[in-house]
Amino acid sequence: MSIPTLLVLDADPLPRLGRLTGRVRVEHADASTLAERLPSADVLLVWDFASHAVREAWPGEGPRPRWVHTASAGVDHLLCPELAASDTVVTNARGVFDRPIAEYVAALVLAFAKDLPRTLELQRERTWRHRETRRVAGTRAVVVGSGPIGRAVAGTLEALGVRTALAGRTARAGVHGPEDLDRLLAGADWVIAAAPLTEETRGMFDARRFGMMRPSAYFVNIGRGQLVDEEALAGALRGRWIAGAALDVFETEPLPPDGPLWEVPGLVVSPHMSGDTVGWRDELGAQFVELFELWAAGEPLVNVVDKQRGYVPGH
Amino acid sequence: MSIPTLLVLDADPLPRLGRLTGRVRVEHADASTLAERLPSADVLLVWDFASHAVREAWPGEGPRPRWVHTASAGVDHLLCPELAASDTVVTNARGVFDRPIAEYVAALVLAFAKDLPRTLELQRERTWRHRETRRVAGTRAVVVGSGPIGRAVAGTLEALGVRTALAGRTARAGVHGPEDLDRLLAGADWVIAAAPLTEETRGMFDARRFGMMRPSAYFVNIGRGQLVDEEALAGALRGRWIAGAALDVFETEPLPPDGPLWEVPGLVVSPHMSGDTVGWRDELGAQFVELFELWAAGEPLVNVVDKQRGYVPGH
């Protein structure tokens, strides 16, 4: 086999390809050059996981890479009908973000339970005001999304004594199906969105669903912004339908400075960072190298996305 | 036995004595009347656990209550040499605060790891700024104080994957003695103060000990304010000897509005609330009722404080 061409959809900083150095011909592309360079690539590494360039460039002319890897858990930003229908294999960064995101969700749940945002506000006002806070042990959570991230979130919340239900696309052992979702939402103290973005999940957290949650419930989204009707969430918070929320992902990222979400009462806004612990880029690079070794040896890839469903099917 | 007199050192709201109603003669006192009413009391309930009135009134004339219960974990506010030397039994609220405080510490540890205070600041500034955060799993904590609160804190941190060492007054199974403390502090990512206030622990977190902690370490005090040299801590934070700290307890409570601690960089200030989850007063009241039933039946009390050591000896 001749030296394969690896096309990297770039983002700063570039990936460290470690032991692949010299074993692949590396080319680079950005959104403006991706379409013209795709035909010469054997493999496409979507390092700029926030870009929609693949979805726009893919339905073009000429040969397509046989394998596309994205340095992200979600694949919604790159799947287009033509890629889904092709025989190109798509893999993702399954596994890298699970524990960091689980810890991030635990941080938000505990911060809400202990009223930490208000504590920081009162500190700025130099005001000593005792409040009673909540115990998280014994409360109930529902985690929507039963992939590795959702399962890691559930495991971490369970470790804190939170009684946690997982909800997924289909009912199976340990996972509730869609038929249970509304009932689970209505009884939950914590609702965690950890689902992939698919046609089934788009906009699933809407006014109807916020309306059935408890007034004392908190909502946390670490999945994809498009899972949530942001206007409905803002309305639910303003109307005190729910007690609070945290969004790490948004319909539009970065969130524009003049956007309405920054100042919604009870809403914590963070810049899509829940999975990104120190060393995460190196982990993503190392994971790609491992997959590349499999691919170069002709062995079956892991983390292979079901392009119809839009995620890596699991247990 | 005639109806015993229960003297309550009051605080709002008063305790609910439940099934004791009618079975005790309840009298009330505040700091100004405690001394004159102590001789007529069989039992003293220190419901105002923030008051030092007992320590001031006890060395007086006349009979003393045979039993003093405080609705707090710490007993430093009431122990005076005369009470310590007497045959009056002192009990505390051991057990009520363990899990809430453990969750509170976990909330602070995760908030620091995930840079949550900065996230809230950036949100106020409508600024989208991605940062890399820390994983807590695999980090190291030392919990100073090996009583039920310290052990609960350690258990909760361990559940989050934090490798946690307990340090106590004496080395025993699962607990490091004072001879290990400096080495543990020097290697810890998280230092949690959960010790009782005794002559041995007063001021133990001083410039020398902050100076040996890692620049990336965070310090959390949920024990007693007097464990910490507050000026030394402020200096350590200003000098970036350590990365941050959270104090829930202070030398002077409430913290005065013009005090210097409110604005120390990297310091989170909260108003002595770490153990106070919804329903905590009812739990404290119910715990006293349980103890009273033992006392009235002539059975041995539990949660009995070793008045020389200043805490309830454990395992």
XYZ file of C-alpha atoms in Angstrom:
630
model
C 0.000 0.000 0.000
C 1.335 3.402 -0.932
C 1.566 6.111 1.675
C -1.995 7.180 2.389
C -3.076 10.783 2.314
C -4.525 12.133 5.519
C -6.515 15.294 5.082
C -6.968 17.294 8.284
C -9.815 19.766 8.636
C -7.731 22.099 10.719
C -8.242 23.823 14.016
C -5.694 25.369 16.315
C -3.724 23.743 17.817
C -3.084 21.030 15.215
C -3.211 17.397 16.281
C -0.047 15.650 17.381
C 0.145 12.624 15.129
C 2.969 11.033 17.103
C 4.088 7.787 15.605
C 2.183 8.395 12.362
C 4.661 11.100 11.462
C 6.283 10.120 8.134
C 3.846 7.268 7.610
C 1.115 9.434 6.142
C 1.072 12.278 3.706
C -0.642 15.004 5.688
C -2.613 17.673 3.886
C -4.568 20.447 5.461
C -7.869 22.054 4.624
C -10.174 24.653 5.972
C -13.799 25.272 5.132
C -12.880 27.065 1.905
C -10.498 24.386 0.562
C -12.090 21.193 1.854
C -14.212 20.530 -1.250
C -11.299 20.707 -3.668
C -9.024 18.532 -1.497
C -11.471 15.792 -0.571
C -10.889 13.745 -3.782
C -7.206 13.254 -3.005
C -7.717 12.104 0.577
C -7.763 8.518 1.770
C -8.678 9.553 5.282
C -10.304 12.727 6.602
C -9.643 13.794 10.175
C -12.244 16.331 11.282
C -10.116 18.078 13.877
C -12.238 21.209 13.732
C -15.188 19.517 15.364
C -17.211 22.728 15.488
C -17.180 23.131 11.705
C -20.010 22.168 9.387
C -17.634 22.177 6.395
C -17.836 18.421 5.808
C -21.591 18.449 5.508
C -21.314 21.247 2.974
C -18.380 19.892 0.956
C -19.192 16.199 0.871
C -21.932 16.120 -1.800
C -19.343 17.133 -4.412
C -17.624 15.488 -7.342
C -14.870 12.891 -7.463
C -13.587 10.224 -5.083
C -14.301 10.540 -1.388
C -12.149 9.416 1.555
C -12.833 5.860 2.641
C -12.744 6.830 6.295
C -13.756 9.964 8.196
C -12.873 10.410 11.859
C -14.209 13.265 13.958
C -12.528 14.424 17.154
C -15.897 14.748 18.841
C -18.593 12.584 20.336
C -21.360 14.080 18.203
C -21.441 13.555 14.432
C -24.388 15.785 13.580
C -22.049 18.469 12.228
C -20.719 16.236 9.463
C -23.397 13.729 8.489
C -25.127 14.627 5.240
C -27.373 12.286 3.236
C -24.634 11.608 0.682
C -22.095 10.636 3.347
C -24.708 8.551 5.132
C -25.513 6.699 1.902
C -21.865 6.151 0.937
C -19.631 3.286 1.977
C -17.259 5.661 3.777
C -16.749 4.626 7.387
C -17.303 7.316 10.028
C -15.768 7.034 13.486
C -15.950 9.324 16.501
C -14.133 10.133 19.723
C -16.325 7.882 21.851
C -14.843 7.483 25.311
C -12.659 10.563 25.607
C -15.320 12.841 27.033
C -17.318 10.478 29.226
C -15.727 10.980 32.626
C -14.987 14.705 32.248
C -18.578 15.396 31.233
C -19.898 13.218 34.043
C -17.857 15.246 36.527
C -19.052 18.463 34.938
C -22.682 17.449 35.357
C -22.012 16.443 38.971
C -20.433 19.874 39.516
C -23.550 21.622 38.226
C -25.954 19.399 40.143
C -24.072 19.971 43.392
C -23.654 23.696 42.712
C -27.412 24.026 42.244
C -28.168 21.865 45.292
C -25.841 23.945 47.449
C -26.973 27.280 45.932
C -23.408 28.120 44.980
C -24.203 30.745 42.318
C -26.177 32.701 44.926
C -23.356 32.286 47.454
C -20.970 33.913 44.974
C -23.457 36.738 44.342
C -23.900 37.390 48.057
C -20.129 37.377 48.494
C -19.811 40.135 45.898
C -22.379 42.097 47.901
C -20.461 41.371 51.151
C -23.671 39.933 52.538
C -23.777 37.127 55.096
C -27.058 35.327 54.460
C -27.549 31.788 55.690
C -29.749 29.575 53.504
C -30.870 25.995 53.794
C -29.659 23.917 50.891
C -30.550 20.572 49.395
C -29.196 17.125 49.919
C -28.525 15.403 46.592
C -28.453 11.893 48.062
C -31.926 10.471 47.645
C -32.995 12.885 44.910
C -33.967 11.642 41.443
C -32.329 12.270 38.109
C -33.160 11.268 34.587
C -30.346 11.209 32.058
C -31.618 11.413 28.498
C -29.131 9.662 26.276
C -27.866 6.170 27.037
C -24.527 6.247 25.254
C -21.187 6.220 27.062
C -21.543 9.849 28.130
C -25.044 9.359 29.502
C -23.974 6.196 31.274
C -20.938 7.917 32.804
C -23.155 10.770 33.986
C -25.584 8.297 35.519
C -22.771 6.401 37.223
C -21.340 9.549 38.777
C -24.720 10.755 40.000
C -25.434 7.307 41.448
C -22.105 7.486 43.272
C -23.435 10.630 44.947
C -26.556 8.791 46.036
C -28.824 10.216 43.320
C -31.385 7.706 42.086
C -30.801 7.948 38.373
C -32.781 6.640 35.412
C -31.312 6.418 31.915
C -33.575 7.075 28.950
C -32.631 6.080 25.413
C -34.009 5.530 21.941
C -35.211 2.056 22.792
C -35.972 0.289 26.053
C -33.419 -2.323 27.081
C -31.771 -3.591 30.240
C -31.090 -0.583 32.458
C -32.450 1.866 29.888
C -35.946 3.307 29.659
C -37.511 3.793 26.245
C -39.299 6.902 24.963
C -42.602 5.641 26.353
C -41.304 6.245 29.905
C -39.720 9.615 29.263
C -42.530 11.985 30.196
C -43.235 10.132 33.418
C -39.532 10.219 34.341
C -39.274 13.927 33.537
C -42.291 14.673 35.728
C -40.653 13.000 38.734
C -37.083 14.162 38.353
C -35.160 16.644 40.469
C -32.434 16.741 37.802
C -32.924 16.365 34.061
C -29.702 15.827 32.141
C -29.630 16.033 28.336
C -26.842 13.792 27.012
C -28.401 12.586 23.779
C -26.917 12.744 20.279
C -28.549 15.184 17.909
C -30.739 13.212 15.528
C -34.041 13.870 13.821
C -35.695 12.180 16.799
C -33.978 14.291 19.456
C -33.950 17.689 17.755
C -35.979 20.127 19.851
C -37.140 17.412 22.235
C -36.816 19.736 25.243
C -39.636 22.077 24.377
C -42.311 24.039 26.207
C -44.409 20.919 26.684
C -41.594 19.021 28.363
C -40.405 21.947 30.506
C -44.037 22.357 31.488
C -44.216 18.862 32.923
C -41.046 19.162 35.014
C -41.192 19.926 38.733
C -40.935 23.569 39.835
C -37.955 22.461 41.918
C -36.241 20.690 38.997
C -33.001 21.711 37.318
C -32.145 21.044 33.672
C -28.594 20.538 32.393
C -27.663 20.204 28.705
C -24.242 18.858 27.815
C -25.420 17.158 24.604
C -26.164 19.416 21.682
C -27.740 22.854 21.648
C -30.388 21.805 19.141
C -31.872 19.332 21.605
C -33.388 22.348 23.345
C -35.894 24.949 22.292
C -33.915 27.786 23.854
C -36.798 30.216 23.789
C -39.013 27.716 25.575
C -36.326 27.147 28.184
C -35.928 30.877 28.773
C -39.690 31.128 29.168
C -39.766 28.207 31.596
C -37.076 29.843 33.725
C -38.693 33.282 33.642
C -42.039 31.729 34.542
C -40.429 29.615 37.292
C -41.731 26.432 35.720
C -38.376 24.981 36.761
C -35.835 26.138 39.346
C -32.790 26.533 37.149
C -30.751 25.275 34.239
C -27.234 25.029 32.877
C -26.407 25.021 29.193
C -22.952 24.105 27.935
C -24.117 23.812 24.307
C -26.237 26.092 22.174
C -28.029 26.381 18.872
C -25.447 29.011 17.898
C -21.872 28.710 19.144
C -20.157 30.846 20.229
C -23.139 32.467 21.847
C -23.256 36.043 20.523
C -22.506 38.735 23.125
C -25.890 40.359 22.533
C -27.823 37.089 22.702
C -30.695 36.813 25.173
C -29.457 33.729 27.048
C -26.646 35.347 29.057
C -29.089 37.017 31.427
C -31.927 34.561 31.791
C -32.622 34.200 35.541
C -31.489 30.899 36.977
C -29.507 29.953 33.864
C -25.804 29.085 33.964
C -24.114 29.530 30.576
C -20.770 27.878 29.803
C -18.818 27.812 26.525
C -19.033 24.173 25.330
C -16.267 23.013 27.626
C -17.822 20.272 29.742
C -15.649 17.515 28.259
C -12.457 19.435 27.864
C -10.103 18.641 30.701
C -6.387 19.382 30.568
C -4.792 17.078 27.991
C -8.011 16.455 26.060
C -6.515 17.405 22.680
C -3.646 15.002 23.217
C -6.135 12.282 24.095
C -8.090 12.983 20.924
C -4.895 12.843 18.861
C -3.754 9.625 20.521
C -7.167 8.076 19.936
C -6.967 8.888 16.232
C -3.502 7.352 16.030
C -4.831 4.128 17.592
C -7.656 3.993 15.091
C -5.285 4.726 12.219
C -3.127 1.748 13.203
C -6.188 -0.496 12.950
C -7.155 1.001 9.618
C -3.625 0.713 8.163
C -3.457 -2.926 9.274
C -6.764 -3.630 7.583
C -8.415 -4.488 10.868
C -11.956 -3.494 11.786
C -12.282 -0.004 13.163
C -13.910 0.711 16.518
C -16.174 3.654 17.404
C -17.926 3.186 14.071
C -20.943 5.447 13.709
C -24.254 4.066 12.534
C -24.804 6.711 9.875
C -28.547 6.161 9.788
C -29.007 6.575 13.511
C -26.349 9.235 13.934
C -24.311 7.712 16.756
C -22.237 4.676 17.701
C -24.682 1.959 18.753
C -23.828 0.486 22.138
C -25.203 -2.016 24.563
C -38.814 10.900 89.101
C -40.410 14.317 89.030
C -40.834 16.173 85.799
C -37.365 17.325 84.766
C -36.603 20.877 83.829
C -35.224 21.392 80.358
C -33.517 24.726 79.874
C -33.206 25.777 76.252
C -30.576 28.286 75.177
C -32.825 29.778 72.573
C -32.410 30.539 68.925
C -35.064 31.158 66.317
C -36.876 29.025 65.342
C -37.305 27.101 68.603
C -36.849 23.327 68.588
C -39.849 21.093 68.055
C -39.806 18.796 71.066
C -42.454 16.485 69.643
C -43.312 13.674 71.991
C -41.491 15.328 74.902
C -44.224 17.947 75.067
C -45.794 17.779 78.532
C -43.111 15.436 79.798
C -40.597 18.158 80.573
C -40.829 21.557 82.135
C -39.345 23.770 79.454
C -37.634 26.986 80.413
C -35.902 29.368 78.108
C -32.763 31.432 78.422
C -30.668 33.747 76.384
C -27.118 34.878 76.976
C -28.233 37.410 79.582
C -30.399 35.024 81.651
C -28.522 31.739 81.277
C -26.386 32.134 84.417
C -29.349 32.728 86.734
C -31.395 29.866 85.268
C -28.719 27.186 85.118
C -29.157 26.076 88.776
C -32.791 25.080 88.214
C -32.106 23.020 85.069
C -31.752 19.252 84.922
C -30.885 19.358 81.256
C -29.516 22.160 79.101
C -30.214 22.137 75.367
C -27.836 24.480 73.573
C -30.078 25.243 70.643
C -28.237 28.479 69.875
C -25.126 26.650 68.752
C -23.394 29.870 67.715
C -23.489 31.298 71.232
C -20.622 31.274 73.697
C -23.015 31.896 76.575
C -22.520 28.484 78.192
C -18.761 28.928 78.422
C -19.337 32.271 80.079
C -22.168 31.297 82.450
C -21.033 27.840 83.554
C -18.332 28.755 86.094
C -21.037 30.218 88.351
C -22.656 29.288 91.663
C -25.190 26.592 92.511
C -26.193 23.281 90.971
C -25.456 22.627 87.315
C -27.453 20.542 84.828
C -26.453 16.913 84.774
C -26.576 16.823 80.996
C -25.827 19.382 78.302
C -26.689 18.708 74.665
C -25.578 20.976 71.844
C -27.314 21.056 68.468
C -23.963 21.194 66.719
C -21.067 18.944 65.864
C -18.464 21.203 67.454
C -18.392 21.753 71.226
C -15.667 24.382 71.373
C -18.252 27.113 71.967
C -19.425 25.628 75.259
C -16.538 23.747 76.865
C -14.927 25.658 79.713
C -12.510 24.153 82.245
C -15.222 23.972 84.928
C -17.621 22.091 82.667
C -14.821 19.811 81.505
C -13.888 19.008 85.106
C -17.495 18.442 86.223
C -19.483 15.228 86.040
C -22.013 16.798 83.680
C -22.368 14.761 80.527
C -22.021 16.651 77.239
C -23.485 15.280 73.995
C -23.476 16.653 70.486
C -25.303 16.377 67.167
C -22.903 13.826 65.735
C -24.300 12.351 62.545
C -26.727 15.029 61.419
C -24.262 17.047 59.402
C -22.024 14.346 57.924
C -23.603 13.753 54.544
C -24.683 17.343 53.878
C -21.183 18.613 54.616
C -19.635 15.863 52.492
C -21.805 16.923 49.579
C -20.928 20.547 50.194
C -17.227 19.783 50.034
C -17.750 17.761 46.852
C -19.609 20.735 45.380
C -16.686 23.057 46.107
C -14.058 20.602 44.854
C -15.947 20.079 41.598
C -16.703 23.792 41.222
C -12.997 24.579 41.535
C -12.009 21.727 39.199
C -14.478 22.912 36.566
C -13.677 26.617 37.101
C -17.310 27.373 37.818
C -16.785 30.691 39.637
C -14.965 32.004 36.564
C -17.702 30.669 34.282
C -20.253 32.706 36.239
C -18.043 35.794 36.032
C -17.614 35.428 32.281
C -21.356 34.957 31.900
C -21.942 38.291 33.643
C -19.546 39.837 31.150
C -21.346 38.068 28.259
C -18.010 36.579 27.281
C -17.613 33.187 25.590
C -14.205 31.937 26.661
C -13.391 28.260 26.456
C -11.020 26.932 29.125
C -9.584 23.535 29.837
C -10.646 22.255 33.229
C -9.475 19.551 35.597
C -10.518 15.980 36.067
C -11.080 15.214 39.739
C -10.812 11.444 39.323
C -7.231 10.510 40.065
C -6.419 13.674 42.012
C -5.380 13.529 45.659
C -7.121 14.920 48.712
C -6.251 15.029 52.365
C -9.082 15.422 54.837
C -7.869 16.726 58.185
C -10.222 15.441 60.837
C -11.166 11.786 61.100
C -14.515 12.034 62.837
C -17.828 11.233 61.144
C -17.771 14.435 59.106
C -14.225 13.887 57.871
C -14.984 10.273 57.069
C -18.139 11.226 55.158
C -16.176 13.826 53.195
C -13.515 11.242 52.388
C -16.126 8.703 51.310
C -17.811 11.151 48.970
C -14.534 12.271 47.415
C -13.500 8.624 46.981
C -16.814 7.993 45.214
C -15.746 10.659 42.713
C -12.446 8.874 42.151
C -10.356 11.188 44.327
C -7.594 9.367 46.179
C -8.258 10.577 49.688
C -6.213 10.335 52.868
C -7.686 10.959 56.301
C -5.531 12.621 58.939
C -6.434 12.572 62.614
C -5.075 13.133 66.097
C -3.545 9.673 66.239
C -2.601 7.140 63.590
C -4.889 4.133 63.359
C -6.383 1.896 60.682
C -7.271 4.091 57.730
C -6.190 7.282 59.486
C -2.826 9.017 59.294
C -1.364 10.574 62.413
C 0.118 14.072 62.757
C 3.550 12.762 61.740
C 2.251 12.232 58.164
C 0.369 15.490 57.865
C 2.963 17.751 56.290
C 3.882 15.139 53.694
C 0.191 14.645 52.824
C -0.399 18.386 52.567
C 2.556 18.759 50.220
C 1.136 16.168 47.824
C -2.549 17.076 47.897
C -4.650 18.692 45.199
C -7.396 19.289 47.770
C -6.939 20.022 51.464
C -10.121 19.774 53.494
C -10.261 21.005 57.079
C -12.845 18.989 59.006
C -11.245 18.867 62.436
C -12.768 19.860 65.757
C -11.389 22.994 67.347
C -9.064 21.961 70.148
C -5.865 23.349 71.569
C -4.029 21.057 69.152
C -5.883 22.183 66.026
C -6.256 25.903 66.719
C -4.430 27.844 64.022
C -2.988 24.688 62.472
C -3.477 26.040 58.941
C -0.886 28.770 59.099
C 1.629 30.364 56.758
C 3.997 27.436 57.129
C 1.381 24.901 56.094
C -0.026 27.001 53.232
C 3.559 27.448 52.132
C 4.071 23.714 51.726
C 0.919 23.136 49.658
C 1.055 22.853 45.888
C 0.491 26.008 43.811
C -2.365 24.106 42.158
C -3.946 23.078 45.473
C -7.282 24.235 46.843
C -8.131 24.540 50.531
C -11.637 24.095 51.943
C -12.581 24.720 55.596
C -15.895 23.369 56.860
C -14.586 22.744 60.405
C -14.099 25.791 62.577
C -12.836 29.222 61.623
C -10.146 29.152 64.290
C -8.411 26.230 62.596
C -7.147 28.763 60.075
C -4.889 31.771 60.335
C -7.097 33.870 58.076
C -4.442 36.457 57.427
C -1.979 33.777 56.383
C -4.582 32.263 54.053
C -5.299 35.630 52.460
C -1.572 36.100 51.963
C -1.201 32.632 50.448
C -3.993 33.371 47.982
C -2.694 36.820 47.081
C 0.785 35.382 46.608
C -0.589 32.468 44.583
C 0.960 29.958 46.962
C -2.230 27.986 46.399
C -4.832 28.140 43.629
C -7.923 28.876 45.669
C -9.880 28.303 48.835
C -13.380 28.134 50.243
C -14.256 29.072 53.804
C -17.626 28.236 55.302
C -16.490 29.068 58.856
C -14.603 32.048 60.237
C -12.892 33.390 63.317
C -15.706 35.946 63.551
C -19.236 35.002 62.475
C -21.121 36.574 60.865
C -18.257 37.950 58.836
C -18.475 41.752 59.115
C -19.415 43.539 55.875
C -16.208 45.551 55.962
C -13.980 42.553 56.685
C -11.073 41.842 54.348
C -12.010 38.273 53.404
C -14.920 39.021 51.069
C -12.612 40.162 48.306
C -9.555 37.960 48.587
C -8.797 36.642 45.078
C -9.609 32.977 44.637
C -11.540 32.763 47.900
C -15.153 31.589 48.109
C -16.914 32.798 51.246
C -20.109 31.147 52.490
C -22.102 31.823 55.671
C -21.586 28.696 57.838
C -24.201 26.695 55.990
C -22.382 23.623 54.702
C -24.307 21.197 56.904
C -27.673 22.887 56.799
C -29.914 21.129 54.337
C -33.672 21.548 54.292
C -35.100 19.930 57.410
C -31.875 20.138 59.419
C -33.497 21.839 62.424
C -36.138 19.153 62.599
C -33.408 16.526 62.469
C -31.569 18.242 65.303
C -34.762 18.401 67.341
C -35.590 14.760 66.679
C -32.059 13.740 67.611
C -32.375 15.528 70.961
C -35.709 13.815 71.613
C -34.082 10.410 70.983
C -31.286 11.232 73.392
C -33.743 12.515 75.958
C -35.624 9.220 75.868
C -32.391 7.398 76.709
C -31.617 9.834 79.498
C -35.109 9.662 80.989
C -34.956 5.864 80.941
C -31.621 5.929 82.744
C -29.867 4.341 79.792
C -26.405 5.349 78.611
C -26.367 8.347 76.297
C -24.754 8.232 72.874
C -22.736 10.994 71.187
C -20.997 11.626 74.491
C -18.199 14.155 74.172
C -14.781 13.444 75.629
C -14.515 16.762 77.445
C -10.725 16.570 77.672
C -10.269 15.985 73.949
C -13.142 18.190 72.840
C -14.984 15.774 70.597
C -16.776 12.418 70.547
C -14.095 9.738 70.260
C -14.736 7.333 67.415
C -13.155 4.365 65.761
